[in-house]
Amino acid sequence: MGEALERAAQVLDRARRVVAFTGAGISAESGIPTFRDPGGLWAHFRPEEVATAEAFERDPDRVWAWYQQRRRVIEAAQPNPGHYALAAMEPYFEEFTVVTQNVDRLHHRAGSHHVIELHGTLLEYHCHRCGRPYTEEPLPAETAPYCPVCGGRIRPSVVWFGELLPAAAFAAAEQAVDRCEVLLSIGTSGEVYPAAGLVWRAKAMGATVVEINPAPSELSTAADILIRQKAGSALPELVRRLQQYRQQARP
Ligand code: APR
């Protein structure tokens, strides 16, 4: 295991532009359930029941209540050493971009400055009909509010299955991926596209791909380096080794 970490630290030491592509696994140690791990969210609910526009249009209150329950978990959670380690990496590179599938904003709370949210966020809301942002507080727990302008129902600003990813965010992610020399794939099963396609894109552009995940994923075959550890321990160790490299006198 140490050998993979050492190789990852070496490629990071030589890199100027890095992308950290993250999934639910980086927030697991903050107590936020993942989707596809045993006992994860999709073990208890089918995505088409709670995470599609059709589900919301069919039963807005059921979908609303499910997301409010998740929001309470997210707001009670704290960033973990994995999030903080990514924030600590930023100053070591010309460009360090976090491209996340997560909707919990823990990267922001940990201090990362360049975060691209591919799947939106659970901490913002808008009208499902007219799209206007909705900021009234407090949010009801069980019933989706009505838009004060058009009367449509208010929804969380997350991307549901079958919906397009925010075009500007995805374009910015592609640009960061095309330029990076190293892509860290952290805590993601790599099962959901188009997000997971970014890792293959980085590889095709010649980046070194490092996977940090205690278990194999759909992206493991894209990885040049496999670190079979939890993000909360592997990432701080990577930062420690990178600091050592960077402090060594350079010829
Ligand atoms: N550290 C690193 N990785 C971890 C940890 C940990 N402590 N704990 C679990 N993992 C890994 C699992 O092995 C798994 O590969 O995190 C991954 C979580 O996979 P998913 O639950 O599928 O989450 P994710 O890949 O983010 O899902 C992508 O699917 O449901 C949609 O929109 C949702 O953004 C989500 C997308």
PDB file of N, CA, C and O in Angstrom, residues 36-65:
ATOM      1  N   ARG A  36     -24.297   3.280  -3.218  1.00  0.00           N
ATOM      2  CA  ARG A  36     -24.285   1.877  -3.681  1.00  0.00           C
ATOM      3  C   ARG A  36     -23.520   0.940  -2.758  1.00  0.00           C
ATOM      4  O   ARG A  36     -23.379  -0.235  -3.070  1.00  0.00           O
ATOM      5  N   ASP A  37     -22.996   1.474  -1.662  1.00  0.00           N
ATOM      6  CA  ASP A  37     -22.378   0.548  -0.702  1.00  0.00           C
ATOM      7  C   ASP A  37     -23.484  -0.265  -0.023  1.00  0.00           C
ATOM      8  O   ASP A  37     -24.646   0.161  -0.008  1.00  0.00           O
ATOM      9  N   PRO A  38     -23.143  -1.422   0.539  1.00  0.00           N
ATOM     10  CA  PRO A  38     -24.159  -2.159   1.303  1.00  0.00           C
ATOM     11  C   PRO A  38     -24.803  -1.232   2.346  1.00  0.00           C
ATOM     12  O   PRO A  38     -24.095  -0.532   3.072  1.00  0.00           O
ATOM     13  N   GLY A  39     -26.115  -1.165   2.357  1.00  0.00           N
ATOM     14  CA  GLY A  39     -26.788  -0.288   3.327  1.00  0.00           C
ATOM     15  C   GLY A  39     -26.888   1.148   2.851  1.00  0.00           C
ATOM     16  O   GLY A  39     -27.388   2.027   3.549  1.00  0.00           O
ATOM     17  N   GLY A  40     -26.393   1.395   1.637  1.00  0.00           N
ATOM     18  CA  GLY A  40     -26.426   2.761   1.103  1.00  0.00           C
ATOM     19  C   GLY A  40     -27.838   3.192   0.729  1.00  0.00           C
ATOM     20  O   GLY A  40     -28.807   2.435   0.862  1.00  0.00           O
ATOM     21  N   LEU A  41     -27.947   4.402   0.217  1.00  0.00           N
ATOM     22  CA  LEU A  41     -29.270   4.979  -0.043  1.00  0.00           C
ATOM     23  C   LEU A  41     -30.088   4.144  -1.023  1.00  0.00           C
ATOM     24  O   LEU A  41     -31.289   3.938  -0.845  1.00  0.00           O
ATOM     25  N   TRP A  42     -29.403   3.624  -2.040  1.00  0.00           N
ATOM     26  CA  TRP A  42     -30.162   2.851  -3.056  1.00  0.00           C
ATOM     27  C   TRP A  42     -30.493   1.447  -2.567  1.00  0.00           C
ATOM     28  O   TRP A  42     -31.164   0.693  -3.267  1.00  0.00           O
ATOM     29  N   ALA A  43     -30.041   1.110  -1.358  1.00  0.00           N
ATOM     30  CA  ALA A  43     -30.472  -0.187  -0.783  1.00  0.00           C
ATOM     31  C   ALA A  43     -31.864  -0.031  -0.181  1.00  0.00           C
ATOM     32  O   ALA A  43     -32.579  -0.996   0.036  1.00  0.00           O
ATOM     33  N   HIS A  44     -32.231   1.227   0.129  1.00  0.00           N
ATOM     34  CA  HIS A  44     -33.528   1.459   0.795  1.00  0.00           C
ATOM     35  C   HIS A  44     -34.552   2.102  -0.129  1.00  0.00           C
ATOM     36  O   HIS A  44     -35.742   2.031   0.098  1.00  0.00           O
ATOM     37  N   PHE A  45     -34.058   2.818  -1.156  1.00  0.00           N
ATOM     38  CA  PHE A  45     -34.993   3.475  -2.071  1.00  0.00           C
ATOM     39  C   PHE A  45     -34.541   3.202  -3.501  1.00  0.00           C
ATOM     40  O   PHE A  45     -33.361   3.081  -3.756  1.00  0.00           O
ATOM     41  N   ARG A  46     -35.497   3.109  -4.406  1.00  0.00           N
ATOM     42  CA  ARG A  46     -35.116   3.020  -5.815  1.00  0.00           C
ATOM     43  C   ARG A  46     -34.984   4.439  -6.353  1.00  0.00           C
ATOM     44  O   ARG A  46     -35.872   5.270  -6.130  1.00  0.00           O
ATOM     45  N   PRO A  47     -33.879   4.726  -7.071  1.00  0.00           N
ATOM     46  CA  PRO A  47     -33.681   6.103  -7.585  1.00  0.00           C
ATOM     47  C   PRO A  47     -34.921   6.632  -8.316  1.00  0.00           C
ATOM     48  O   PRO A  47     -35.317   7.776  -8.133  1.00  0.00           O
ATOM     49  N   GLU A  48     -35.583   5.749  -9.110  1.00  0.00           N
ATOM     50  CA  GLU A  48     -36.725   6.261  -9.903  1.00  0.00           C
ATOM     51  C   GLU A  48     -37.902   6.641  -9.010  1.00  0.00           C
ATOM     52  O   GLU A  48     -38.829   7.323  -9.427  1.00  0.00           O
ATOM     53  N   GLU A  49     -37.837   6.250  -7.730  1.00  0.00           N
ATOM     54  CA  GLU A  49     -38.932   6.636  -6.820  1.00  0.00           C
ATOM     55  C   GLU A  49     -38.703   8.003  -6.192  1.00  0.00           C
ATOM     56  O   GLU A  49     -39.640   8.647  -5.720  1.00  0.00           O
ATOM     57  N   VAL A  50     -37.431   8.409  -6.086  1.00  0.00           N
ATOM     58  CA  VAL A  50     -37.155   9.637  -5.323  1.00  0.00           C
ATOM     59  C   VAL A  50     -36.190  10.594  -6.018  1.00  0.00           C
ATOM     60  O   VAL A  50     -36.032  11.725  -5.564  1.00  0.00           O
ATOM     61  N   ALA A  51     -35.565  10.154  -7.100  1.00  0.00           N
ATOM     62  CA  ALA A  51     -34.498  11.003  -7.678  1.00  0.00           C
ATOM     63  C   ALA A  51     -34.691  11.209  -9.175  1.00  0.00           C
ATOM     64  O   ALA A  51     -33.729  11.160  -9.961  1.00  0.00           O
ATOM     65  N   THR A  52     -35.955  11.423  -9.572  1.00  0.00           N
ATOM     66  CA  THR A  52     -36.237  11.771 -10.973  1.00  0.00           C
ATOM     67  C   THR A  52     -37.308  12.865 -10.998  1.00  0.00           C
ATOM     68  O   THR A  52     -38.078  13.015 -10.039  1.00  0.00           O
ATOM     69  N   ALA A  53     -37.359  13.609 -12.105  1.00  0.00           N
ATOM     70  CA  ALA A  53     -38.393  14.648 -12.251  1.00  0.00           C
ATOM     71  C   ALA A  53     -39.774  13.992 -12.258  1.00  0.00           C
ATOM     72  O   ALA A  53     -40.731  14.516 -11.672  1.00  0.00           O
ATOM     73  N   GLU A  54     -39.857  12.799 -12.855  1.00  0.00           N
ATOM     74  CA  GLU A  54     -41.162  12.116 -12.907  1.00  0.00           C
ATOM     75  C   GLU A  54     -41.640  11.793 -11.487  1.00  0.00           C
ATOM     76  O   GLU A  54     -42.815  11.974 -11.162  1.00  0.00           O
ATOM     77  N   ALA A  55     -40.715  11.328 -10.652  1.00  0.00           N
ATOM     78  CA  ALA A  55     -41.103  11.000  -9.255  1.00  0.00           C
ATOM     79  C   ALA A  55     -41.605  12.263  -8.551  1.00  0.00           C
ATOM     80  O   ALA A  55     -42.613  12.240  -7.844  1.00  0.00           O
ATOM     81  N   PHE A  56     -40.893  13.385  -8.791  1.00  0.00           N
ATOM     82  CA  PHE A  56     -41.287  14.643  -8.140  1.00  0.00           C
ATOM     83  C   PHE A  56     -42.650  15.103  -8.639  1.00  0.00           C
ATOM     84  O   PHE A  56     -43.515  15.520  -7.873  1.00  0.00           O
ATOM     85  N   GLU A  57     -42.860  15.005  -9.950  1.00  0.00           N
ATOM     86  CA  GLU A  57     -44.146  15.452 -10.502  1.00  0.00           C
ATOM     87  C   GLU A  57     -45.296  14.546 -10.025  1.00  0.00           C
ATOM     88  O   GLU A  57     -46.407  14.996  -9.812  1.00  0.00           O
ATOM     89  N   ARG A  58     -44.965  13.271  -9.806  1.00  0.00           N
ATOM     90  CA  ARG A  58     -45.983  12.304  -9.357  1.00  0.00           C
ATOM     91  C   ARG A  58     -46.330  12.548  -7.881  1.00  0.00           C
ATOM     92  O   ARG A  58     -47.497  12.545  -7.512  1.00  0.00           O
ATOM     93  N   ASP A  59     -45.311  12.794  -7.054  1.00  0.00           N
ATOM     94  CA  ASP A  59     -45.549  12.949  -5.608  1.00  0.00           C
ATOM     95  C   ASP A  59     -44.518  13.915  -5.037  1.00  0.00           C
ATOM     96  O   ASP A  59     -43.546  13.500  -4.405  1.00  0.00           O
ATOM     97  N   PRO A  60     -44.731  15.232  -5.242  1.00  0.00           N
ATOM     98  CA  PRO A  60     -43.714  16.215  -4.832  1.00  0.00           C
ATOM     99  C   PRO A  60     -43.383  16.154  -3.338  1.00  0.00           C
ATOM    100  O   PRO A  60     -42.227  16.285  -2.947  1.00  0.00           O
ATOM    101  N   ASP A  61     -44.398  15.894  -2.520  1.00  0.00           N
ATOM    102  CA  ASP A  61     -44.141  15.924  -1.071  1.00  0.00           C
ATOM    103  C   ASP A  61     -43.263  14.749  -0.640  1.00  0.00           C
ATOM    104  O   ASP A  61     -42.398  14.884   0.220  1.00  0.00           O
ATOM    105  N   ARG A  62     -43.470  13.587  -1.274  1.00  0.00           N
ATOM    106  CA  ARG A  62     -42.650  12.428  -0.887  1.00  0.00           C
ATOM    107  C   ARG A  62     -41.181  12.695  -1.229  1.00  0.00           C
ATOM    108  O   ARG A  62     -40.275  12.460  -0.421  1.00  0.00           O
ATOM    109  N   VAL A  63     -40.945  13.194  -2.433  1.00  0.00           N
ATOM    110  CA  VAL A  63     -39.564  13.480  -2.862  1.00  0.00           C
ATOM    111  C   VAL A  63     -38.989  14.587  -2.001  1.00  0.00           C
ATOM    112  O   VAL A  63     -37.857  14.482  -1.519  1.00  0.00           O
ATOM    113  N   TRP A  64     -39.774  15.650  -1.763  1.00  0.00           N
ATOM    114  CA  TRP A  64     -39.316  16.768  -0.931  1.00  0.00           C
ATOM    115  C   TRP A  64     -38.897  16.278   0.455  1.00  0.00           C
ATOM    116  O   TRP A  64     -37.800  16.595   0.930  1.00  0.00           O
ATOM    117  N   ALA A  65     -39.748  15.453   1.082  1.00  0.00           N
ATOM    118  CA  ALA A  65     -39.465  14.980   2.456  1.00  0.00           C
ATOM    119  C   ALA A  65     -38.181  14.147   2.483  1.00  0.00           C
ATOM    120  O   ALA A  65     -37.364  14.269   3.394  1.00  0.00           O
TER     121      ALA A  65
END
